[in-house]
XYZ file of C-alpha atoms in Angstrom:
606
model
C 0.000 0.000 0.000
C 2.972 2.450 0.880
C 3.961 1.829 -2.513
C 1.003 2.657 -4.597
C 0.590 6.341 -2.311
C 4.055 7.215 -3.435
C 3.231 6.151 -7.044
C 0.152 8.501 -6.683
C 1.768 10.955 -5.705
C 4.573 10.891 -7.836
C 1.465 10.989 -10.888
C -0.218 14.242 -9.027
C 3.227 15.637 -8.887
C 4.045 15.321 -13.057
C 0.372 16.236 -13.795
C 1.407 19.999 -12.006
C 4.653 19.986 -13.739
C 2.386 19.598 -17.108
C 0.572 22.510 -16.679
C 3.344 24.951 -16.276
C 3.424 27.873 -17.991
C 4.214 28.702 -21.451
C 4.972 32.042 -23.688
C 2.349 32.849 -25.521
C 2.583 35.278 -28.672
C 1.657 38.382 -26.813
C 4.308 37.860 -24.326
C 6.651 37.851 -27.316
C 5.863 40.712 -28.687
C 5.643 42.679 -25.581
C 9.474 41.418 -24.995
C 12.337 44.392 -24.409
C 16.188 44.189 -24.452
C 17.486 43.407 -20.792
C 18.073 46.229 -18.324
C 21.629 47.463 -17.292
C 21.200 45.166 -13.869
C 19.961 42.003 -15.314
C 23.063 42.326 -17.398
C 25.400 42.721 -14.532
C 23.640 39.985 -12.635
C 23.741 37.836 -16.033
C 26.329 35.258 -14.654
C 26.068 36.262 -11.021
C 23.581 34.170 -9.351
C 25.170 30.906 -11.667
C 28.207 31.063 -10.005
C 30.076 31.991 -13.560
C 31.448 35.149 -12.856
C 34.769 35.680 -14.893
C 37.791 33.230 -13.711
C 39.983 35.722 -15.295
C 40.582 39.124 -16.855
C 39.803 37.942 -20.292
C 37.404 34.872 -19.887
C 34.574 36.661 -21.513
C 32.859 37.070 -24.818
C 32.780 40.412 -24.922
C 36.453 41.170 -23.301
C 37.540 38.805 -25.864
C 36.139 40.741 -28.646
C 36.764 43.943 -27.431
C 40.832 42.285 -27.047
C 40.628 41.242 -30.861
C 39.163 44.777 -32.158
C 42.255 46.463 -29.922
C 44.766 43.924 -31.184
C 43.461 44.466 -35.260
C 43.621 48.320 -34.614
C 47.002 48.569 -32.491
C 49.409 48.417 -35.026
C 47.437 51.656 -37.050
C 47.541 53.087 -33.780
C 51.152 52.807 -32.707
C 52.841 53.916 -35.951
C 50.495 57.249 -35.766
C 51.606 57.452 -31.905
C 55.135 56.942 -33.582
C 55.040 59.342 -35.892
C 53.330 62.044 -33.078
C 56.222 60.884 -31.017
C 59.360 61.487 -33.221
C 57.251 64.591 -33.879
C 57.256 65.945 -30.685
C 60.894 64.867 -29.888
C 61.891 66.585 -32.674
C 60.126 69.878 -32.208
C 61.720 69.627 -28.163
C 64.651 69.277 -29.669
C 64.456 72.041 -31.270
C 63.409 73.720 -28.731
C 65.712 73.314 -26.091
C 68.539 74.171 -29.071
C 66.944 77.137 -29.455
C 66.016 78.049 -25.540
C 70.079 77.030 -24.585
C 71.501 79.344 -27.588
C 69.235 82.121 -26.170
C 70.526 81.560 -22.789
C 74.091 81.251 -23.749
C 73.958 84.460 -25.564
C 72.090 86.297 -23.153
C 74.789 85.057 -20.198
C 77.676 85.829 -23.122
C 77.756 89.842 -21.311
C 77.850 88.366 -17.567
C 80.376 86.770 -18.151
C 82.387 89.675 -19.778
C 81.618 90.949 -16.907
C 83.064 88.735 -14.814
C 85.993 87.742 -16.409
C 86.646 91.864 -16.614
C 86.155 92.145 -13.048
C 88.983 89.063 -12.525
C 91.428 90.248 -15.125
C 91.083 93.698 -12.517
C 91.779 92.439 -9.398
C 94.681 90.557 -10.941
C 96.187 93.420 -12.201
C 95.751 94.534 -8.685
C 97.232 91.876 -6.846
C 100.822 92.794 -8.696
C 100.433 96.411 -7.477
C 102.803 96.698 -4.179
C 100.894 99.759 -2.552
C 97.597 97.954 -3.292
C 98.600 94.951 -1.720
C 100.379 95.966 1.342
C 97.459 98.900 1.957
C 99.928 101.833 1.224
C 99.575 105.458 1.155
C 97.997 105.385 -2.537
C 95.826 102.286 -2.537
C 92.838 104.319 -2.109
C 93.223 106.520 -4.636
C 94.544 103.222 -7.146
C 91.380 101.297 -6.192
C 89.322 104.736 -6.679
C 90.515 105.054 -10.310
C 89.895 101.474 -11.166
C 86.264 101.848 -9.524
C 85.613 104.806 -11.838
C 87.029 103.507 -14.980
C 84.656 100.411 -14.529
C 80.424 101.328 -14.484
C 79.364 97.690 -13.144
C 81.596 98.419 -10.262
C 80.284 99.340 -6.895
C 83.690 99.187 -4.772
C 86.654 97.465 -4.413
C 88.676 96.889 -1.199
C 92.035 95.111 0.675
C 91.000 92.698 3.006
C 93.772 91.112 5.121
C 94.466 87.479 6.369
C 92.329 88.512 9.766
C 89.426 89.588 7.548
C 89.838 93.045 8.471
C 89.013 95.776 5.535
C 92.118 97.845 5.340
C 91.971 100.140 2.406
C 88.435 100.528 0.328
C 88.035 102.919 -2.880
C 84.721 104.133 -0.982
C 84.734 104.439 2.252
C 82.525 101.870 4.647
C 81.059 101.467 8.086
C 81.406 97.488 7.747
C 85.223 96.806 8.539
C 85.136 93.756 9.739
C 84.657 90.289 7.431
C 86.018 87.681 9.136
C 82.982 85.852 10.406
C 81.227 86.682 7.005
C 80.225 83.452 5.075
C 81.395 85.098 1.521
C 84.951 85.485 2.891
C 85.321 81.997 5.164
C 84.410 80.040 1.424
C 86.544 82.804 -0.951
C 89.748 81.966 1.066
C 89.108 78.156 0.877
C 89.308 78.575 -3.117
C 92.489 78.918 -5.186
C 91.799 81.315 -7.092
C 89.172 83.798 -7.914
C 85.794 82.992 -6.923
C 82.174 84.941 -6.445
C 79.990 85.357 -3.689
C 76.628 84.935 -3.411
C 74.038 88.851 -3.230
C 75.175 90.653 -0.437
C 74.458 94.236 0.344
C 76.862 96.726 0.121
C 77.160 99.424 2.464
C 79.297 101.548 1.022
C 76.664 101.747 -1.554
C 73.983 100.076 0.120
C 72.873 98.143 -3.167
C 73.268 94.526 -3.288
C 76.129 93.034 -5.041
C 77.773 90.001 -6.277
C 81.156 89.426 -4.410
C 84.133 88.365 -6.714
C 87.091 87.484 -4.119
C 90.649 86.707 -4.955
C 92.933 85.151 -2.286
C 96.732 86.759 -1.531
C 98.839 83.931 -0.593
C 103.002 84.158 -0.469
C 105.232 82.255 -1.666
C 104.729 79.214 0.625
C 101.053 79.711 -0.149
C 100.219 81.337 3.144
C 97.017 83.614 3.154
C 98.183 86.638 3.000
C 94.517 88.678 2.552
C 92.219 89.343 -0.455
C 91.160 91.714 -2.550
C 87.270 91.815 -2.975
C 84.978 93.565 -5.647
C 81.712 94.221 -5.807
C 79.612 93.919 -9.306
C 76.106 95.983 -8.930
C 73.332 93.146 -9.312
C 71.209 96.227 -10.680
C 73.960 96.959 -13.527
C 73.880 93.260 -14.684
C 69.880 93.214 -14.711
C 69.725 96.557 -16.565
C 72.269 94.973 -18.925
C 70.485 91.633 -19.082
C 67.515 93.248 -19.912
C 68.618 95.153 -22.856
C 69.344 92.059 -24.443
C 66.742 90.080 -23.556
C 63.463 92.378 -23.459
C 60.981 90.066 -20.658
C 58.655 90.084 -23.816
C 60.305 87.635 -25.421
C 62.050 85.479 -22.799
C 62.900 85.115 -19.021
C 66.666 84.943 -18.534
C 68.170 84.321 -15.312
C 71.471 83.297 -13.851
C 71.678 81.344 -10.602
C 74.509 80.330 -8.552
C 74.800 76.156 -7.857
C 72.887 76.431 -4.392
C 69.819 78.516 -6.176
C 70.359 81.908 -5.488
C 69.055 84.135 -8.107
C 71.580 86.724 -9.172
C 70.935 88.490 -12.264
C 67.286 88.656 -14.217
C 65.542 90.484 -16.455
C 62.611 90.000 -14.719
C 62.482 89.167 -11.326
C 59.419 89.230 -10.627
C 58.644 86.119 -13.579
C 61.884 84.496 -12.530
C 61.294 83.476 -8.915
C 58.419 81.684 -9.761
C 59.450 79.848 -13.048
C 62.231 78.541 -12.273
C 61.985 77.656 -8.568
C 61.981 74.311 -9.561
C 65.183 74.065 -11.797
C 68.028 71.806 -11.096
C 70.516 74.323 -10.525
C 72.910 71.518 -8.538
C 73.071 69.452 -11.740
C 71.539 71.624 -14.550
C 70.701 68.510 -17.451
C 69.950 70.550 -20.178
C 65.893 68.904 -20.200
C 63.154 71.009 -21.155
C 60.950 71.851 -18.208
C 57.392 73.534 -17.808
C 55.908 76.337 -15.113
C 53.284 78.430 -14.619
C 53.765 82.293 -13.971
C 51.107 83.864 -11.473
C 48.691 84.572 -14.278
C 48.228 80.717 -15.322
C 50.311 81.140 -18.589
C 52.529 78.315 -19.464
C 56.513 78.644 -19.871
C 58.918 76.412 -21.289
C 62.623 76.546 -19.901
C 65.897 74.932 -20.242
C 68.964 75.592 -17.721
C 72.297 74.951 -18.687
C 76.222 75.847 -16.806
C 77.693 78.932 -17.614
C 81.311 77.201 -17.137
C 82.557 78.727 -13.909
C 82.117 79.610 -10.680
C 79.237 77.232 -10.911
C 77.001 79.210 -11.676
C 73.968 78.494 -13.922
C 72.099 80.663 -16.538
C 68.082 79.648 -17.210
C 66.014 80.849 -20.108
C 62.175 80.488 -20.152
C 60.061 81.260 -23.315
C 55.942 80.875 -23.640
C 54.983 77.523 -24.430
C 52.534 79.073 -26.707
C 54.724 80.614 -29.035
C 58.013 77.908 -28.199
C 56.053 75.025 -30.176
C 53.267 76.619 -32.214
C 51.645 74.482 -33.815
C 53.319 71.575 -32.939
C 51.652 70.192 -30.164
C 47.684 70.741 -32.275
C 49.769 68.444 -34.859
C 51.011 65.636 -32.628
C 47.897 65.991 -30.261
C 45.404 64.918 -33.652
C 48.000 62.118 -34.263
C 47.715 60.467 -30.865
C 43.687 61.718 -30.984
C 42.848 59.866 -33.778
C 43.611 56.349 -33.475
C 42.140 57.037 -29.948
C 39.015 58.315 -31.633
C 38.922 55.014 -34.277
C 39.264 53.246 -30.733
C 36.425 54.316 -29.073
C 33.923 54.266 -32.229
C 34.947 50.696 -32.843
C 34.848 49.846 -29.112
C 30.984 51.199 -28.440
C 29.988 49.965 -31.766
C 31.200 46.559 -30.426
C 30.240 47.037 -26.959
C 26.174 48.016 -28.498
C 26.222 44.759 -30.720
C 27.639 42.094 -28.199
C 24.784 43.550 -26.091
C 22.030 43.349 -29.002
C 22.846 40.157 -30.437
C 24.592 38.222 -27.561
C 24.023 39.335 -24.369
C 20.166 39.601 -24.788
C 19.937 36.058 -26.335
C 22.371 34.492 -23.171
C 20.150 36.247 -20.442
C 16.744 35.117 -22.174
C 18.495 31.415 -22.105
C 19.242 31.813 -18.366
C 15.699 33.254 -17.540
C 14.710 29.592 -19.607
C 16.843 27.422 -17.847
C 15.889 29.036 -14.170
C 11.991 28.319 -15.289
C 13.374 24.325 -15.798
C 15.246 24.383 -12.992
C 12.156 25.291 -11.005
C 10.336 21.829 -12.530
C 8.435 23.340 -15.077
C 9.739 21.185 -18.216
C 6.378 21.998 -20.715
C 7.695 25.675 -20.968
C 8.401 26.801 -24.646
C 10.904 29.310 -25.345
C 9.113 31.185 -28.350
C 10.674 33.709 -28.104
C 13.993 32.607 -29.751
C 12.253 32.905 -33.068
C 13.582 36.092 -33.435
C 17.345 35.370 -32.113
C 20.385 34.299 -34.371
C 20.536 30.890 -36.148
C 22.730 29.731 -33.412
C 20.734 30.635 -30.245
C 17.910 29.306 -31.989
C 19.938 25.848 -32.279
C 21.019 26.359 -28.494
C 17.822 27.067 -27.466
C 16.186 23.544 -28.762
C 19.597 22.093 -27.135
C 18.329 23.429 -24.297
C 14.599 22.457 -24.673
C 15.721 18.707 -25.727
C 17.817 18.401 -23.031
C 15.236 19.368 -20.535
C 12.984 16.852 -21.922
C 15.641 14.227 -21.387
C 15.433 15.531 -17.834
C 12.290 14.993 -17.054
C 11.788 11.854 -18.428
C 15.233 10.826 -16.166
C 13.547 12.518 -13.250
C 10.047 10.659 -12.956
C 12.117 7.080 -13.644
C 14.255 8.517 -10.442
C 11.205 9.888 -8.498
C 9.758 6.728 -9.180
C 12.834 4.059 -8.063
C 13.012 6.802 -5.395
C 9.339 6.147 -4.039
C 9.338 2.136 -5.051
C 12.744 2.471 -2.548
C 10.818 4.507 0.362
C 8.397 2.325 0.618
C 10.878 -1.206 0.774
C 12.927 0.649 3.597
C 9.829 1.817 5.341
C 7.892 -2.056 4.702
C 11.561 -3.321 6.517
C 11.341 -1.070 9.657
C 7.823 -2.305 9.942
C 8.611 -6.023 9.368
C 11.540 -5.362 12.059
C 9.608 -4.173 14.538
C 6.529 -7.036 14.044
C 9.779 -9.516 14.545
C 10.604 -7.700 17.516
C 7.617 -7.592 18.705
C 6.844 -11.473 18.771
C 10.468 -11.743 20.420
C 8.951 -9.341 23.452
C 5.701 -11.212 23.487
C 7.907 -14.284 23.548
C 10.173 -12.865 26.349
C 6.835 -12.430 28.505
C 5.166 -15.773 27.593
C 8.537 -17.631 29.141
C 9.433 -15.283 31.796
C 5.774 -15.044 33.435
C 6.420 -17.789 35.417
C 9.258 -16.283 36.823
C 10.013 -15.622 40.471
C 11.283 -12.187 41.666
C 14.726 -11.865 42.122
C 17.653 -11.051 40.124
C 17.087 -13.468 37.239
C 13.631 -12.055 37.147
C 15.470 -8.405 36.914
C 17.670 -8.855 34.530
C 14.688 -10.774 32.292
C 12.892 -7.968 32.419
C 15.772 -5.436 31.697
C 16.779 -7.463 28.881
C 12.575 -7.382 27.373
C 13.170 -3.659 28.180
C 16.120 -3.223 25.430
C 14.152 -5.334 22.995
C 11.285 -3.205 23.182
C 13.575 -0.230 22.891
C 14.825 -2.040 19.379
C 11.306 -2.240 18.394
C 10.295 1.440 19.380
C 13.411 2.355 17.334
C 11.812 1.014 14.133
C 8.451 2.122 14.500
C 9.380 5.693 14.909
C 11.744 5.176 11.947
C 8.593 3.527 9.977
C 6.104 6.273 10.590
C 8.407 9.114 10.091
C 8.073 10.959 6.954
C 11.373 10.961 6.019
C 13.389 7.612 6.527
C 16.553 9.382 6.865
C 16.061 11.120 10.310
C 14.343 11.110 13.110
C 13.736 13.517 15.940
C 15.350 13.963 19.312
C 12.901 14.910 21.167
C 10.087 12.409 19.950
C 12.982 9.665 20.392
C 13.504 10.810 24.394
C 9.979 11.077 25.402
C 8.943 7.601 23.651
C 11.917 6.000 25.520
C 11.010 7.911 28.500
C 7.556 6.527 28.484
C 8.435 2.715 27.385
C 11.128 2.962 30.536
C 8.545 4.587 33.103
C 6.034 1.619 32.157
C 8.822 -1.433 31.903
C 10.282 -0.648 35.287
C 9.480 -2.273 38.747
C 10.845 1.352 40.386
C 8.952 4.343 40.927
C 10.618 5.834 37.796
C 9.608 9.319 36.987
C 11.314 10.372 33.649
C 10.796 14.197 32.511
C 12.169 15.255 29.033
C 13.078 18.561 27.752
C 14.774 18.089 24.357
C 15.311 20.217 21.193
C 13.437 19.713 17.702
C 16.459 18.441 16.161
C 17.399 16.088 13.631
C 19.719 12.916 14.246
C 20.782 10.621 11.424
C 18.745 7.211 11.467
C 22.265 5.735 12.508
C 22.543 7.138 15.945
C 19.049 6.309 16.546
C 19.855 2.672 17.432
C 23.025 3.301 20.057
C 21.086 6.430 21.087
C 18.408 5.112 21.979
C 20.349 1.607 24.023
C 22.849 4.339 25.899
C 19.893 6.036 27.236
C 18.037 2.687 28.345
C 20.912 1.227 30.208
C 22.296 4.795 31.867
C 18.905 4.440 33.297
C 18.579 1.024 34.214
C 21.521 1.210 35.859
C 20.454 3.745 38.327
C 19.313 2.983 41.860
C 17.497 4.603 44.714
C 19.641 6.044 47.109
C 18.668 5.313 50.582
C 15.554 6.249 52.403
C 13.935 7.239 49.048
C 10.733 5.553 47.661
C 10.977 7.145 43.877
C 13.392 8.157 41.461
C 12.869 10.989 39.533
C 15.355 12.126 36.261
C 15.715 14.869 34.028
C 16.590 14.249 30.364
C 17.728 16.671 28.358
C 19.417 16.882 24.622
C 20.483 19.947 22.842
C 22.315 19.958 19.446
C 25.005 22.648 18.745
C 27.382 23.074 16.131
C 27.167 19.587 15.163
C 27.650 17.818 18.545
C 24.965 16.204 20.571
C 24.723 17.033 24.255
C 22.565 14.544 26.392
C 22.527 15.329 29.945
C 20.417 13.278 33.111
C 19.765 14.944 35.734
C 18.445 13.479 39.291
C 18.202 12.158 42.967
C 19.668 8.352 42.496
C 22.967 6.181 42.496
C 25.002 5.439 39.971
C 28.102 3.472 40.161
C 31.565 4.969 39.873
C 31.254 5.078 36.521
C 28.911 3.895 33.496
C 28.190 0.169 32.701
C 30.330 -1.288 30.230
C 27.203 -1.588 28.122
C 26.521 2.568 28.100
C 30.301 3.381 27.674
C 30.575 1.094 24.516
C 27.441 3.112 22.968
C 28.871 6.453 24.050
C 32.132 4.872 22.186
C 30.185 3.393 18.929
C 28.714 7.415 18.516
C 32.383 8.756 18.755
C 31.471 10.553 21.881
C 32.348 10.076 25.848
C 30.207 9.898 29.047
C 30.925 11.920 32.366
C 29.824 11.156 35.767
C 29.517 14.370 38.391
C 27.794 14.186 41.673
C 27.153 16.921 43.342
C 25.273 16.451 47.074
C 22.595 14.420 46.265
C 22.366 15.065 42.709
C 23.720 13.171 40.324
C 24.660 14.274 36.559
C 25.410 12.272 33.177
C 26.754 14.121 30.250
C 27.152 12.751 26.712
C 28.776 14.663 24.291
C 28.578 13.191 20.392
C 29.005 14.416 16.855
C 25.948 14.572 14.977
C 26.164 15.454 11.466
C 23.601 18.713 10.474
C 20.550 17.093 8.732
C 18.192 19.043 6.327
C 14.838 19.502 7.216
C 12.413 17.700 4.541
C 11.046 20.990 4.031
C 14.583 22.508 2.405
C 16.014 19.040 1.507
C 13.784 18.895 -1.874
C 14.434 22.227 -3.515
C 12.988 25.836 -3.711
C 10.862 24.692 -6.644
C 7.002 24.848 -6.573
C 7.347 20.579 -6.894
C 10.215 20.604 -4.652
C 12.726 19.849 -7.560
């Protein structure tokens, strides 16, 4: 009989599957392109998200299309290239011979001011400070206009004779003079204000030594910073270029405009000037170009700046269209692709998916119509995809039924077991009623005890709905009850158990560790009834089993109890507290699905 219910239901069950839905032709024509989040959640909720970068039809494409178009676009990015290199080039040959020639007249300059003050060093009266080195320095001051003053300075740093007179005598702790008299020969200083003249001025220095190269004193000359900027700027109007010179630390010395100067070239490598074209931004926003480049001594540097504007021309509107336009023939081909993978690919794959999550729901009669309209091959993979769905259904009712037919044998066996069982208790009490009390009476009865536990085993197993599980606390409170009403004690069992699951394989042990725990209890003195409390909780996949009560146990659990515990792969415990004893069990016990998850989210449960 429990065989033809589950092949009627099993017929109910493919008669709803029948009637599931189809498309009909209104459907069809109502049907739009997929939205912008069913395509991002195309592969999503199949687990098929991309492995890797490129594992993608549309990546792939888009990687073929930028392959077929990348060598057209690297000889025009090329050609923009040598281009531009070219025209920099050019520039910074053209920015460097402007610089050179603008720094050609400071350097007159300087090398007229050090041809002076060695023509000065051979003069006796200059050099020792005598009567007329005053009025020689005086006359060599005049005859030279970028000259602010000139002056003997001996080995203690004190001024001794000056061609204009000055309050500041004393240079010795001066940084100009403690690095002049470190050089060899002559070397300049960096601004520092004059004030005989009170103007700053640019320091050139040349060392007296003796014959055994003792320092003897200097003589020091001062070159108006004002003079070289009014000169610098006659050559070099600030219309058409910013020329500065720089000493190796940074310090601006001459410019033709200041005010431009300082902040284009604040970032220049005056240390180790490289020769690179480099870009700023004056205080208005406009764009300059500059190169810096040694003027070959003293270390100092020279820097000319010219608007990028005017620099390159149209240069850069030339190169810029040849790196634009292969970028341009990139992006056209690259949405034009991107528009028909989604048209002709994308919206074909996600109708598929939306067909196979209807089949995957049970609902094998659906029709997908609406690949009439798709590609020749989508229509082919679509009636893949419709055969093979057939083939699944007809493979799931032959396994539905073998499934049922097998159901019912394993449910037909518990019930034959526990008939057999049964007749082996009736058995046990047909012999043993003749029996006198004692212990072989006891232990007759303990023994028609376990077999009945066997037997209550099977028929919980038999009428459960599922023959894979069966619950803990139905299991507890029928072995509570069979105990209370086999024993010759006043045996009070209370339960308080979970809802869970236990495998059908733990039932069996379960069930026998429980029986002889408490058979193997025993009043403790002066008491009339023995009362227990049986609880079972299930936690993170272990089984806790705990008795609680007022009796005597012995020292520790039967040998019969302890092998169960050890057949579950679990131990038992023994505390005693006053007069309260307590058993704990601690097992595995593998999760179980409820029947109500186990078959599917499907309306059939498939």
């Amino acid at each position: 009989m429990d065989l033809e219910r589950a092949q009627a239901a099993k017929s109910r069950e493919t008669g709803s599957r029948e009637s599931a839905p189809r498309e009909d032709q209104s459907d069809r024509t109502r049907y739009v392109g997929p939205s912008s989040r069913d395509r991002a959640a195309l592969f999503a909720s199949a687990g098929a998200q991309p492995r890797t970068l490129f594992d993608s039809v549309r990546r792939r494409l888009i990687l073929m299309v930028l392959l077929a178009l990348a060598p057209i676009a690297a000889l025009n990015i090329v050609q923009g290239v040598m281009q531009l290199s070219a025209a920099e080039e050019d520039a910074r040959q053209n920015l460097l011979r402007h610089a050179l020639a603008a720094a050609a007249s400071q350097q007159n300059v300087i090398s007229s001011a050090e041809n002076v003050l060695y023509a000065l060093q051979n003069v006796d009266e200059v050099r020792t400070a005598g009567p007329t080195c005053r009025a020689t320095l005086r006359g060599a001051t005049i005859s030279l206009p970028f000259v602010a003053n000139i002056g003997v300075i001996d080995a203690a740093g004190q001024l001794t004779c000056t061609a204009l007179p000055t309050a500041d005598t004393d240079m010795s702790d001066d940084a100009w003079w403690l690095q002049a008299i470190r050089q060899p020969g002559f070397s300049l200083s960096g601004r520092v204000r004059s004030t005989a003249t009170d103007r700053d001025v640019v320091v050139g220095l040349l060392p007296l030594r003796d014959a055994a190269g003792r320092l003897e004193g200097g003589l020091a000359l001062g070159i108006e910073i004002g003079w070289l900027d009014n000169l610098l700027r006659q050559q070099v109007p600030p219309s058409e270029g910013v020329v500065a010179v720089f000493t190796a630390s940074g310090e601006e010395l001459v410019s033709n405009a200041r005010a431009l100067s300082g902040a284009l070239f604040q970032a220049a490598p005056f240390a180790a000037p490289d020769n690179s074209l480099r870009e700023s931004t004056d205080p208005s926003g406009r764009r300059w170009t500059y190169a810096t480049t040694p003027l070959g001594r003293e270390g100092l540097v020279v820097a000319y700046a010219s608007p990028s504007d005017r620099l390159f021309g149209w240069t850069l509107v030339t190169v810029a269209a040849s790196f634009a336009l292969p970028a341009l023939v990139m992006v056209a081909s690259l949405i034009a692709l991107w528009v028909a993978v989604d048209r002709i690919v994308l919206r074909w794959l996600l109708y598929l998916r939306r067909v196979t999550a209807v089949y995957a729901q049970g609902h094998y009669g659906f029709r997908p119509t609406r690949l009439d309209a798709a590609p020749s091959e989508f229509r082919m993979l679509g009636q893949s995809v419709e055969n093979m769905a057939y083939a699944v259904r007809q493979r799931d009712a032959r396994l539905r039924e073998n499934l049922a037919e097998k159901t019912a044998l394993v449910r037909e066996i518990h019930h034959r077991i526990k008939n057999s069982l049964q007749v082996v208790v009736s058995l046990l009490s047909l012999y043993g009623g003749g029996m006198g009390k004692g212990e072989d009476r006891r232990r007759f009865d303990q023994l028609r005890t376990r077999v009945n536990t066997l037997a209550l085993v099977h028929r919980i197993l038999y009428e459960a709905n599922d023959g894979s599980q069966v619950r803990l606390r139905e299991l507890l409170g029928e072995l509570a009850s069979l105990i209370e009403s086999s024993s010759d004690k006043n045996l009070r069992l209370v339960v308080e158990a979970e809802e869970a699951r236990l495998p059908t394989d733990m039932a069996v042990p379960l069930a026998l560790m429980v029986v002889e725990l408490v058979l193997g209890l025993t009043l403790r003195p002066g008491s009339t009834s023995l009362g227990m409390l049986i609880t079972g909780t299930v936690d993170d996949d272990r089984l806790r089993l705990v008795l609680t009560g007022t009796a005597e146990a012995p020292e520790e659990p039967s040998g019969l109890a302890g092998g169960f515990a050890t057949q579950l792969g679990g131990t038992l415990t023994r505390k005693s507290s006053g007069d309260t004893l307590v058993i704990v069990g601690d097992f595995p016990c593998p999760s179980v699905a409820s029947p109500d998850t186990a078959g599917g989210s499907g309306p059939n449960g498939t």
